[in-house]
Amino acid sequence: MDLELLNSTLAAHGQPAFRRSQVWRWAAGGAHHYDEMTNLPAKLRAQLSEHVPFSTLVLEHEATASDGTVKALFRTHDGRPVESVLMRYRDGRRSVCVSSQSGCPLTCTFCATGKMKFGRNLTAAEILDQVLHFRRIEPLNHLVFMGMGEPLMNLDNVLAAARKLPDVGITHRRTGISTVGWVPGIRALTEADMPVRLALSLHAPEDELRSRIMPINDRFKIAEVLDACEEYYEKRRRKVFVEYVMLAGVNDGPEQAAQLASLLDPRMYKVNLIPYNPTDSVYDGSSRNAIATFQSALEVQGIDATVRLTRGRDIDAACGQLAAKSPVAAEVG
Ligand code: SAH
């Protein structure tokens, strides 16, 4: 819901300011349409239905994976595809993974989103509407900006959306922003007044390899990115999660584990190893064994390392697989 449009529409209809929070409270609580907002006069509900679309996004396709993960494909008013994922865990965690851009301008070689055409930054309302969609299905408690796009290239809208999340049930401490290492964005996030978690997609322990698999590294080298992350840690006192996608024979060897360990101060970083999810790339995922060996090598050096649970792979909803290529998208697009 475009809250600015809501505001101006309420003002144009001579409504008192408290109506805005009334409407927002319903929307943030999972209402499906204005008719549910029983504390608003019927006439006003009709006016709002006419002038303020309940969502800035139109749902085009939705799929549920065998593990309960839900992937939604939306279109913006100008026809841009946006994908989001709801992950459900046995311990009750309900985590939404949202997109910050339609497509992505960075071209990480292992990621499906990097292969599609970049559209544009999403507005704060378009980001929030992904969350509200899933809130209408069930209560939510975690969120990650790990869908399509680079959130730190759209930081103002990302933060504007994040500011509203506690109303939806997701605290800032349970909100994470993942970046390829967009240094100006990391610095801006460090200064921002919001205790969200930072995750860094590192994926290689040295510049030559990182540049080969992530072209962004030609612009911001590992040392500069880690410096920015360390400033973030100094100021925020929250560990940075290093994401590391495991590519067989590329970045998963024992020397690379040792190199990675030597880069990272265990007080500041935690490593999250990501099993590679198939995209149309040249890579193969590391074996379970290779991942376990890499993990132990980090732990021996005192670095806390976990292996990410893969969710939604059978519906192309897992990390790196968002590329708006559902059957419906193909027909439309
Ligand atoms: N642009 C931001 C936000 C996207 S997060 C970033 O890159 O951090 C998506 C995460 O999935 C990133 O860590 C990304 O590197 C990872 N990823 C991309 N392709 C993948 C793949 N094929 N398998 C597993 N993880 C992948």
Short mmCIF file of C-alpha atoms and ligand atoms in Angstrom, two decimals:
data_model
loop_
_atom_site.label_atom_id
_atom_site.label_comp_id
_atom_site.label_asym_id
_atom_site.label_seq_id
_atom_site.Cartn_x
_atom_site.Cartn_y
_atom_site.Cartn_z
CA MET A 1 0.00 0.00 0.00
CA ASP A 2 1.37 3.37 -1.00
CA LEU A 3 1.22 5.19 2.33
CA GLU A 4 1.88 8.58 0.76
CA LEU A 5 -1.03 8.11 -1.62
CA LEU A 6 -3.08 6.98 1.36
CA ASN A 7 -2.16 10.15 3.20
CA SER A 8 -2.98 12.51 0.36
CA THR A 9 -6.23 10.68 -0.36
CA LEU A 10 -7.30 10.90 3.27
CA ALA A 11 -6.44 14.60 3.29
CA ALA A 12 -8.33 15.19 0.04
CA HIS A 13 -11.40 13.61 1.60
CA GLY A 14 -11.12 15.78 4.70
CA GLN A 15 -10.28 12.90 7.01
CA PRO A 16 -8.52 13.37 10.37
CA ALA A 17 -4.89 12.26 10.68
CA PHE A 18 -5.66 9.25 12.89
CA ARG A 19 -7.30 7.48 9.96
CA ARG A 20 -3.90 6.84 8.48
CA SER A 21 -2.76 4.81 11.45
CA GLN A 22 -6.10 3.03 11.61
CA VAL A 23 -5.72 1.87 8.03
CA TRP A 24 -2.07 0.96 8.45
CA ARG A 25 -2.78 -1.07 11.59
CA TRP A 26 -5.26 -3.20 9.68
CA ALA A 27 -2.95 -3.65 6.72
CA ALA A 28 0.04 -4.51 8.93
CA GLY A 29 -2.15 -7.02 10.78
CA GLY A 30 -2.90 -8.96 7.62
CA ALA A 31 -6.21 -7.49 6.39
CA HIS A 32 -7.16 -8.53 2.86
CA HIS A 33 -9.14 -5.48 1.82
CA TYR A 34 -10.63 -2.23 3.08
CA ASP A 35 -13.97 -3.87 3.84
CA GLU A 36 -12.41 -5.60 6.83
CA MET A 37 -11.58 -2.24 8.43
CA THR A 38 -14.68 -2.08 10.54
CA ASN A 39 -13.67 1.04 12.47
CA LEU A 40 -13.72 3.11 9.27
CA PRO A 41 -16.96 4.59 7.94
CA ALA A 42 -18.34 2.54 5.02
CA LYS A 43 -18.18 5.57 2.74
CA LEU A 44 -14.50 6.06 3.44
CA ARG A 45 -13.77 2.39 2.79
CA ALA A 46 -15.42 2.74 -0.61
CA GLN A 47 -13.42 5.91 -1.36
CA LEU A 48 -10.17 4.23 -0.41
CA SER A 49 -10.94 1.16 -2.53
CA GLU A 50 -11.42 3.47 -5.45
CA HIS A 51 -8.35 5.67 -5.01
CA VAL A 52 -5.69 3.72 -3.12
CA PRO A 53 -4.90 0.25 -4.50
CA PHE A 54 -4.66 -2.16 -1.57
CA SER A 55 -1.30 -3.33 -2.92
CA THR A 56 1.16 -1.73 -5.33
CA LEU A 57 1.90 -5.24 -6.64
CA VAL A 58 -0.26 -7.69 -8.53
CA LEU A 59 0.26 -11.34 -7.67
CA GLU A 60 0.87 -13.31 -10.84
CA HIS A 61 1.90 -16.72 -9.65
CA GLU A 62 2.44 -18.55 -6.39
CA ALA A 63 3.99 -21.95 -5.74
CA THR A 64 4.52 -24.01 -2.61
CA ALA A 65 7.56 -26.30 -2.32
CA SER A 66 7.52 -29.70 -0.65
CA ASP A 67 9.21 -28.16 2.43
CA GLY A 68 6.42 -25.56 2.80
CA THR A 69 8.40 -22.69 1.26
CA VAL A 70 6.17 -20.34 -0.74
CA LYS A 71 7.42 -18.32 -3.69
CA ALA A 72 5.37 -15.47 -5.07
CA LEU A 73 5.86 -13.69 -8.39
CA PHE A 74 4.38 -10.21 -8.59
CA ARG A 75 4.25 -7.46 -11.21
CA THR A 76 4.63 -3.79 -10.47
CA HIS A 77 2.25 -1.28 -12.09
CA ASP A 78 4.79 -0.83 -14.90
CA GLY A 79 5.08 -4.56 -15.52
CA ARG A 80 8.35 -5.32 -13.68
CA PRO A 81 8.68 -8.79 -12.16
CA VAL A 82 9.35 -9.10 -8.43
CA GLU A 83 9.83 -12.35 -6.53
CA SER A 84 9.62 -13.05 -2.81
CA VAL A 85 9.83 -16.15 -0.68
CA LEU A 86 8.28 -17.23 2.62
CA MET A 87 10.38 -19.77 4.50
CA ARG A 88 8.84 -21.88 7.24
CA TYR A 89 10.96 -23.63 9.85
CA ARG A 90 10.07 -26.32 12.35
CA ASP A 91 10.93 -24.09 15.30
CA GLY A 92 8.16 -21.69 14.29
CA ARG A 93 10.36 -19.20 12.52
CA ARG A 94 8.58 -17.56 9.60
CA SER A 95 11.05 -15.66 7.51
CA VAL A 96 10.33 -13.59 4.43
CA CYS A 97 12.97 -13.04 1.79
CA VAL A 98 12.19 -9.87 -0.14
CA SER A 99 13.50 -8.23 -3.29
CA SER A 100 14.83 -4.69 -3.29
CA GLN A 101 15.16 -4.31 -7.06
CA SER A 102 13.48 -5.90 -10.07
CA GLY A 103 16.38 -7.85 -11.55
CA CYS A 104 19.90 -6.88 -10.51
CA PRO A 105 22.57 -4.73 -12.17
CA LEU A 106 25.43 -6.81 -10.73
CA THR A 107 26.31 -9.93 -12.64
CA CYS A 108 27.54 -12.51 -10.13
CA THR A 109 28.29 -15.50 -12.31
CA PHE A 110 26.52 -18.10 -10.14
CA CYS A 111 23.28 -16.18 -9.60
CA ALA A 112 20.18 -16.44 -11.78
CA THR A 113 18.97 -12.93 -10.94
CA GLY A 114 22.22 -11.48 -12.30
CA LYS A 115 21.39 -13.00 -15.67
CA MET A 116 18.04 -11.32 -16.10
CA LYS A 117 17.61 -7.77 -17.31
CA PHE A 118 17.88 -5.13 -14.61
CA GLY A 119 14.60 -3.26 -14.20
CA ARG A 120 14.73 -0.64 -11.48
CA ASN A 121 14.84 0.02 -7.77
CA LEU A 122 11.65 -0.92 -5.97
CA THR A 123 9.82 1.71 -3.96
CA ALA A 124 9.39 1.35 -0.20
CA ALA A 125 5.72 0.49 -0.80
CA GLU A 126 6.64 -2.22 -3.30
CA ILE A 127 9.05 -3.73 -0.79
CA LEU A 128 6.52 -3.58 2.02
CA ASP A 129 3.74 -5.03 -0.12
CA GLN A 130 5.78 -8.22 -0.60
CA VAL A 131 5.79 -8.59 3.18
CA LEU A 132 2.10 -7.75 3.59
CA HIS A 133 1.24 -10.39 1.02
CA PHE A 134 2.75 -13.10 3.22
CA ARG A 135 1.38 -11.49 6.38
CA ARG A 136 -2.06 -12.16 4.95
CA ILE A 137 -1.16 -15.87 4.92
CA GLU A 138 0.29 -16.06 8.45
CA PRO A 139 2.15 -14.14 11.19
CA LEU A 140 5.78 -13.40 10.37
CA ASN A 141 8.82 -12.89 12.61
CA HIS A 142 11.99 -12.63 10.49
CA LEU A 143 12.96 -10.93 7.26
CA VAL A 144 15.97 -10.89 4.98
CA PHE A 145 16.73 -8.61 2.07
CA MET A 146 18.08 -11.53 0.08
CA GLY A 147 15.71 -11.63 -2.87
CA MET A 148 16.36 -10.02 -6.22
CA GLY A 149 18.68 -7.05 -6.35
CA GLU A 150 21.31 -5.31 -4.27
CA PRO A 151 19.59 -3.71 -1.27
CA LEU A 152 22.44 -1.31 -0.48
CA MET A 153 22.07 0.29 -3.91
CA ASN A 154 18.51 1.18 -2.88
CA LEU A 155 19.15 1.90 0.76
CA ASP A 156 16.69 4.75 1.32
CA ASN A 157 13.72 2.69 0.17
CA VAL A 158 15.01 -0.40 1.95
CA LEU A 159 15.28 1.51 5.24
CA ALA A 160 11.93 3.21 4.75
CA ALA A 161 10.33 -0.23 4.36
CA ALA A 162 12.36 -1.70 7.23
CA ARG A 163 11.17 1.09 9.53
CA LYS A 164 7.61 -0.21 9.20
CA LEU A 165 8.41 -3.86 9.83
CA PRO A 166 7.96 -3.89 13.63
CA ASP A 167 4.28 -3.03 13.04
CA VAL A 168 4.06 -6.22 10.98
CA GLY A 169 5.68 -8.24 13.78
CA ILE A 170 9.30 -8.22 12.56
CA THR A 171 11.75 -6.42 14.83
CA HIS A 172 14.84 -4.67 13.46
CA ARG A 173 17.04 -7.21 15.22
CA ARG A 174 15.33 -9.94 13.22
CA THR A 175 15.82 -8.07 9.96
CA GLY A 176 18.89 -8.77 7.84
CA ILE A 177 20.36 -6.96 4.86
CA SER A 178 22.68 -8.85 2.53
CA THR A 179 25.13 -7.12 0.23
CA VAL A 180 27.71 -7.99 -2.41
CA GLY A 181 29.96 -5.52 -0.62
CA TRP A 182 28.62 -2.19 -1.87
CA VAL A 183 30.92 -0.11 0.28
CA PRO A 184 29.08 3.25 0.26
CA GLY A 185 25.93 1.38 1.28
CA ILE A 186 27.68 -0.44 4.13
CA ARG A 187 28.95 2.90 5.41
CA ALA A 188 25.51 4.47 5.15
CA LEU A 189 23.96 1.52 6.96
CA THR A 190 26.53 1.88 9.72
CA GLU A 191 25.35 5.44 10.26
CA ALA A 192 21.66 4.60 9.98
CA ASP A 193 19.72 4.50 13.18
CA MET A 194 18.43 0.96 12.88
CA PRO A 195 19.88 -2.17 14.52
CA VAL A 196 19.47 -4.46 11.51
CA ARG A 197 21.87 -7.29 10.81
CA LEU A 198 24.45 -7.10 8.02
CA ALA A 199 25.38 -10.06 5.82
CA LEU A 200 28.19 -9.97 3.29
CA SER A 201 28.23 -12.18 0.19
CA LEU A 202 31.97 -12.79 0.08
CA HIS A 203 32.28 -16.15 -1.74
CA ALA A 204 36.06 -16.00 -2.26
CA PRO A 205 39.06 -15.44 0.03
CA GLU A 206 41.20 -13.50 -2.46
CA ASP A 207 40.67 -10.78 -5.05
CA GLU A 208 41.66 -12.62 -8.20
CA LEU A 209 39.09 -15.36 -7.68
CA ARG A 210 36.46 -12.99 -6.34
CA SER A 211 36.74 -10.75 -9.39
CA ARG A 212 36.34 -13.77 -11.61
CA ILE A 213 33.10 -14.91 -10.00
CA MET A 214 31.77 -11.51 -8.83
CA PRO A 215 32.58 -8.58 -11.15
CA ILE A 216 31.70 -6.10 -8.36
CA ASN A 217 35.08 -7.00 -6.87
CA ASP A 218 36.79 -4.94 -9.58
CA ARG A 219 35.14 -1.94 -8.00
CA PHE A 220 35.40 -2.76 -4.30
CA LYS A 221 38.24 -5.06 -3.29
CA ILE A 222 38.01 -7.49 -0.39
CA ALA A 223 40.15 -5.40 1.98
CA GLU A 224 38.04 -2.30 1.44
CA VAL A 225 34.80 -4.23 1.92
CA LEU A 226 36.04 -5.87 5.13
CA ASP A 227 37.18 -2.48 6.43
CA ALA A 228 33.66 -1.15 5.96
CA CYS A 229 32.21 -4.24 7.69
CA GLU A 230 34.59 -3.80 10.60
CA GLU A 231 33.47 -0.19 11.04
CA TYR A 232 29.93 -1.49 11.07
CA TYR A 233 30.89 -3.99 13.78
CA GLU A 234 32.72 -1.36 15.84
CA LYS A 235 29.72 0.93 15.82
CA ARG A 236 26.90 -1.61 16.03
CA ARG A 237 28.54 -4.41 17.99
CA ARG A 238 26.74 -7.01 15.94
CA LYS A 239 28.55 -9.78 14.13
CA VAL A 240 28.57 -9.65 10.36
CA PHE A 241 27.47 -12.85 8.62
CA VAL A 242 29.77 -13.84 5.80
CA GLU A 243 27.92 -15.78 3.11
CA TYR A 244 30.02 -18.18 1.12
CA VAL A 245 28.46 -20.21 -1.70
CA MET A 246 30.22 -23.54 -2.10
CA LEU A 247 31.34 -24.09 -5.71
CA ALA A 248 33.08 -27.40 -6.42
CA GLY A 249 36.73 -27.01 -7.32
CA VAL A 250 36.41 -23.22 -7.41
CA ASN A 251 36.39 -21.87 -3.85
CA ASP A 252 35.98 -24.95 -1.65
CA GLY A 253 39.57 -26.21 -1.16
CA PRO A 254 41.49 -26.50 2.13
CA GLU A 255 43.89 -23.64 1.28
CA GLN A 256 40.89 -21.47 0.58
CA ALA A 257 39.39 -22.33 3.96
CA ALA A 258 42.68 -21.36 5.60
CA GLN A 259 42.83 -18.13 3.59
CA LEU A 260 39.27 -17.27 4.53
CA ALA A 261 39.97 -17.93 8.20
CA SER A 262 43.01 -15.65 8.10
CA LEU A 263 40.90 -12.80 6.68
CA LEU A 264 38.24 -12.87 9.33
CA ASP A 265 38.42 -11.82 12.96
CA PRO A 266 36.32 -14.42 14.82
CA ARG A 267 34.96 -11.75 17.15
CA MET A 268 33.41 -9.88 14.25
CA TYR A 269 32.33 -12.51 11.76
CA LYS A 270 30.32 -15.67 11.51
CA VAL A 271 30.45 -17.69 8.32
CA ASN A 272 27.37 -19.17 6.68
CA LEU A 273 28.27 -21.72 4.02
CA ILE A 274 25.63 -21.90 1.30
CA PRO A 275 25.17 -25.10 -0.70
CA TYR A 276 25.07 -24.04 -4.35
CA ASN A 277 21.60 -24.08 -5.87
CA PRO A 278 21.49 -25.00 -9.53
CA THR A 279 21.10 -22.09 -11.95
CA ASP A 280 22.09 -22.15 -15.62
CA SER A 281 25.71 -21.51 -14.71
CA VAL A 282 28.96 -23.33 -15.32
CA TYR A 283 29.34 -24.38 -11.69
CA ASP A 284 28.67 -27.52 -9.73
CA GLY A 285 27.90 -27.45 -6.06
CA SER A 286 30.48 -28.77 -3.59
CA SER A 287 29.72 -32.19 -2.15
CA ARG A 288 28.35 -32.48 1.37
CA ASN A 289 31.69 -33.87 2.37
CA ALA A 290 33.61 -30.95 0.93
CA ILE A 291 31.28 -28.55 2.72
CA ALA A 292 31.73 -30.36 6.04
CA THR A 293 35.53 -30.38 5.65
CA PHE A 294 35.56 -26.66 4.82
CA GLN A 295 33.37 -25.96 7.84
CA SER A 296 35.69 -27.88 10.19
CA ALA A 297 38.73 -26.12 8.77
CA LEU A 298 37.13 -22.78 9.67
CA GLU A 299 36.12 -23.97 13.10
CA VAL A 300 39.61 -25.20 13.88
CA GLN A 301 40.73 -21.60 13.29
CA GLY A 302 38.12 -20.39 15.76
CA ILE A 303 35.63 -19.12 13.17
CA ASP A 304 32.03 -19.93 13.87
CA ALA A 305 30.62 -21.56 10.70
CA THR A 306 27.20 -22.94 9.88
CA VAL A 307 25.76 -24.53 6.75
CA ARG A 308 22.64 -22.89 5.38
CA LEU A 309 19.55 -25.03 5.19
CA THR A 310 18.40 -25.13 1.58
CA ARG A 311 14.76 -24.21 1.14
CA GLY A 312 12.43 -24.31 -1.83
CA ARG A 313 14.83 -25.71 -4.41
CA ASP A 314 12.11 -27.72 -6.17
CA ILE A 315 10.27 -24.52 -7.11
CA ASP A 316 13.38 -22.45 -7.89
CA ALA A 317 12.86 -20.43 -4.73
CA ALA A 318 16.28 -21.04 -3.16
CA CYS A 319 19.15 -18.52 -2.89
CA GLY A 320 20.29 -17.37 -6.29
CA GLN A 321 17.38 -18.93 -8.16
CA LEU A 322 15.04 -15.95 -8.38
CA ALA A 323 14.74 -15.03 -12.03
CA ALA A 324 11.00 -14.60 -12.63
CA LYS A 325 10.78 -17.59 -14.91
CA SER A 326 7.63 -19.25 -13.66
CA PRO A 327 5.34 -20.66 -16.36
CA VAL A 328 3.08 -17.64 -15.98
CA ALA A 329 5.96 -15.20 -16.36
CA ALA A 330 7.03 -16.96 -19.51
CA GLU A 331 3.58 -16.59 -21.03
CA VAL A 332 3.34 -12.93 -20.19
CA GLY A 333 6.82 -12.03 -20.77
N1 SAH B 1 22.65 -8.77 -3.77
C1 SAH B 1 22.64 -9.15 -2.39
C2 SAH B 1 21.30 -9.70 -1.95
C3 SAH B 1 20.95 -11.05 -2.56
S1 SAH B 1 21.20 -12.25 -1.34
C4 SAH B 1 23.76 -10.15 -2.14
O1 SAH B 1 24.28 -10.69 -3.11
O2 SAH B 1 24.14 -10.37 -0.99
C5 SAH B 1 21.24 -13.73 -2.22
C6 SAH B 1 22.32 -14.65 -1.69
O3 SAH B 1 22.31 -15.87 -2.45
C7 SAH B 1 23.68 -14.03 -1.90
O4 SAH B 1 24.53 -14.40 -0.85
C8 SAH B 1 24.11 -14.70 -3.18
O5 SAH B 1 25.47 -14.64 -3.38
C9 SAH B 1 23.59 -16.10 -2.96
N2 SAH B 1 23.51 -16.87 -4.21
C10 SAH B 1 23.47 -16.39 -5.46
N3 SAH B 1 23.40 -17.41 -6.35
C11 SAH B 1 23.38 -18.55 -5.62
C12 SAH B 1 23.28 -19.93 -5.96
N4 SAH B 1 23.16 -20.30 -7.22
N5 SAH B 1 23.29 -20.83 -4.96
C13 SAH B 1 23.37 -20.43 -3.67
N6 SAH B 1 23.45 -19.15 -3.29
C14 SAH B 1 23.46 -18.21 -4.25
#
